[in-house]
Amino acid sequence: MSTMLLVDSCSDLPLDFIENNLNIIDTIGMTVNIDGKDYYDDFGKTLSHKEFYGYLRQGIMPKTAQINSYNFLEKFKKHCEKGNSLIYLGFTSGLSGTFNSAMIAKDMVLEEYPDADITVIDTKCASVGEGVLVIHVVEMIRKGYSKEEIIKWIQENKMKSNHWFAVNDLNFLKKGGRISAAKAAVGTMLSVKPILTVDDQGELKQYATVRGRKKSMKFLYDKLTEHMTNPEETIVVIGHGDCLNDAVKIEKYIHKHLKLKKVVVTELCSTIASHVGPDMISLAFIGDARENK
């Protein structure tokens, strides 16, 4: 029985990584509504990143919808019929009802396929923090680890997925109700950049504020050096919201000062970017325990 991973679009993985691992990975996407039209969030295939960020830069505020149980049911049945053992690494339940949709679908499948081997995991992670887990698990599958060993590793390490987000455009936090209009106006005038993180409940929290883009990018690097535990085994995922040049700057800075296993640069999907806006930079890695502040 083959072990397959089901990953959702909020994992923000590079499309080429997905396509190079189709014998291990299957995908499922959120829905994004822009000006009354629904788009399937499938890592930039249906709605290109360039087109999506063009909408954001015009000030259009997309609406996002969780994955429903029916879509999960279709995916789960497909893998049951193929005889696959399936692990769904799910977007945090602290930010979406998607995990609950997956659990409902699993129960429905088990009524029809009592022997189905489906494991649904609430990663308590979002975006690149979810994606870095997937990258590690894909390596484990390729190395021949058993499903039991993989699940054990996920449960032991998902709360060590440190992920940090440096927001550039305060107006999107204002539109999403995370900060007041007054704070957005003053913060923009003073070039204040909020730093967000995901806590142990899988919820997005403001961790700090810094002044200026360079300082916000340096903050991400400092958190990496503070919380990584084994540099030679550390995989870093850098996510960007249509600001590749800034992501590459951080990548080069990391390579210059640290010897890590791998650094992956990826563009943030439409679901995540809808809430934080363009020009956000994020960084994730498996390190020590998350900070809760």
Coordinates of C-alpha atoms in Angstrom, one line a residue, residues 123-284:
T123 CA -1.0 20.9 11.6
K124 CA -1.7 24.1 13.6
C125 CA 0.4 25.6 10.8
A126 CA -0.3 28.0 8.0
S127 CA 1.3 28.9 4.7
V128 CA 5.0 28.2 4.5
G129 CA 4.9 26.8 8.0
E130 CA 2.6 24.1 6.6
G131 CA 4.7 23.8 3.5
V132 CA 8.0 23.1 5.3
L133 CA 6.3 20.1 7.0
V134 CA 5.2 18.8 3.6
I135 CA 8.8 19.1 2.3
H136 CA 10.2 17.1 5.2
V137 CA 7.5 14.4 4.9
V138 CA 8.1 14.0 1.1
E139 CA 11.7 13.3 1.9
M140 CA 10.7 10.7 4.5
I141 CA 8.4 8.9 2.1
R142 CA 11.2 8.9 -0.6
K143 CA 13.5 7.4 2.0
G144 CA 11.1 4.6 2.8
Y145 CA 9.8 5.5 6.2
S146 CA 6.6 3.8 7.3
K147 CA 3.4 5.7 7.6
E148 CA 3.5 5.1 11.4
E149 CA 7.0 6.7 11.6
I150 CA 5.9 9.6 9.4
I151 CA 2.9 10.4 11.6
K152 CA 5.0 10.1 14.7
W153 CA 7.5 12.6 13.2
I154 CA 4.7 15.0 12.2
Q155 CA 3.1 15.0 15.7
E156 CA 6.5 15.5 17.3
N157 CA 7.5 18.4 15.0
K158 CA 4.4 20.3 13.9
M159 CA 4.6 22.5 16.9
K160 CA 8.2 23.2 16.1
S161 CA 7.3 24.7 12.8
N162 CA 8.3 28.3 13.4
H163 CA 6.7 30.7 10.9
W164 CA 7.0 34.4 10.7
F165 CA 5.3 36.9 8.5
A166 CA 6.5 40.5 7.8
V167 CA 3.5 42.4 6.5
N168 CA 4.1 45.4 4.3
D169 CA 0.7 46.8 3.5
L170 CA -1.3 47.7 6.6
N171 CA -4.5 48.4 4.6
F172 CA -5.1 44.7 4.1
L173 CA -4.9 44.1 7.9
K174 CA -7.4 47.0 8.2
K175 CA -9.8 45.6 5.6
G176 CA -9.6 42.2 7.3
G177 CA -10.5 43.7 10.7
R178 CA -7.1 42.9 12.3
I179 CA -6.2 46.6 13.0
S180 CA -8.2 49.8 13.1
A181 CA -8.3 52.4 10.4
A182 CA -6.4 54.8 12.7
K183 CA -3.6 52.4 13.4
A184 CA -3.3 51.6 9.7
A185 CA -3.0 55.3 8.8
V186 CA -0.5 56.1 11.5
G187 CA 1.5 52.9 10.9
T188 CA 1.7 53.6 7.2
M189 CA 2.9 57.1 7.8
L190 CA 5.6 55.9 10.2
S191 CA 6.6 52.9 8.0
V192 CA 5.6 50.5 10.7
K193 CA 5.8 46.8 9.7
P194 CA 3.9 44.3 11.8
I195 CA 5.4 40.9 12.4
L196 CA 2.9 38.1 12.7
T197 CA 3.4 34.5 13.8
V198 CA 1.2 31.4 14.4
D199 CA 0.9 30.3 18.0
D200 CA 0.3 26.9 19.6
Q201 CA -3.4 27.2 19.0
G202 CA -2.8 27.6 15.3
E203 CA -4.0 31.2 15.3
L204 CA -2.4 34.2 13.6
K205 CA -1.1 36.7 16.2
Q206 CA 0.8 40.0 16.0
Y207 CA 4.2 39.4 17.6
A208 CA 6.1 42.6 17.1
T209 CA 6.4 45.8 15.1
V210 CA 9.5 47.2 13.4
R211 CA 10.2 50.3 11.5
G212 CA 11.0 49.9 7.8
R213 CA 11.2 47.1 5.3
K214 CA 14.9 46.3 5.8
K215 CA 14.4 45.8 9.6
S216 CA 11.4 43.6 9.0
M217 CA 13.4 41.3 6.7
K218 CA 16.3 41.3 9.2
F219 CA 13.8 40.3 11.9
L220 CA 13.0 37.1 10.0
Y221 CA 16.6 36.2 9.7
D222 CA 17.2 36.8 13.4
K223 CA 14.4 34.5 14.3
L224 CA 15.9 31.8 12.2
T225 CA 19.2 32.0 13.9
E226 CA 17.5 32.2 17.3
H227 CA 15.3 29.1 16.9
M228 CA 17.0 26.7 14.5
T229 CA 18.4 23.7 16.3
N230 CA 20.5 21.8 13.7
P231 CA 21.6 24.0 10.8
E232 CA 22.8 21.1 8.6
E233 CA 19.4 19.5 8.7
T234 CA 17.4 22.8 8.5
I235 CA 15.1 23.4 5.5
V236 CA 14.0 27.0 5.2
V237 CA 11.0 28.1 3.1
I238 CA 10.8 31.8 2.2
G239 CA 7.4 32.9 0.9
H240 CA 6.8 36.2 -0.9
G241 CA 3.7 38.1 -2.0
D242 CA 4.8 39.2 -5.5
C243 CA 8.1 40.6 -4.2
L244 CA 10.6 38.0 -5.5
N245 CA 13.6 40.4 -5.3
D246 CA 13.2 40.8 -1.6
A247 CA 12.8 37.0 -1.1
V248 CA 16.0 36.4 -3.0
K249 CA 17.8 39.0 -0.9
I250 CA 17.0 37.0 2.2
E251 CA 17.9 33.8 0.5
K252 CA 21.3 35.1 -0.5
Y253 CA 21.9 36.6 3.0
I254 CA 21.1 33.2 4.6
H255 CA 23.4 31.4 2.2
K256 CA 26.2 33.9 3.0
H257 CA 26.0 33.5 6.7
L258 CA 24.6 30.0 7.4
K259 CA 25.2 26.5 6.1
L260 CA 21.8 25.0 5.9
K261 CA 20.4 21.9 4.2
K262 CA 18.1 23.7 1.8
V263 CA 16.4 27.1 1.2
V264 CA 13.2 27.1 -0.9
V265 CA 11.6 30.3 -2.3
T266 CA 7.9 30.3 -3.1
E267 CA 5.1 32.7 -4.0
L268 CA 2.2 33.0 -1.5
C269 CA -1.0 31.5 -2.8
S270 CA -4.2 33.6 -3.3
T271 CA -5.9 32.4 -0.1
I272 CA -3.1 33.6 2.2
A273 CA -2.3 36.8 0.3
S274 CA -6.0 37.8 0.3
H275 CA -5.7 38.4 4.0
V276 CA -2.2 40.0 4.2
G277 CA -1.8 41.8 0.9
P278 CA 1.0 42.0 -1.6
D279 CA 4.7 42.4 -0.7
M280 CA 4.6 40.3 2.4
I281 CA 7.7 38.2 3.2
S282 CA 7.4 35.0 5.3
L283 CA 9.9 32.5 6.6
A284 CA 9.4 29.0 8.1

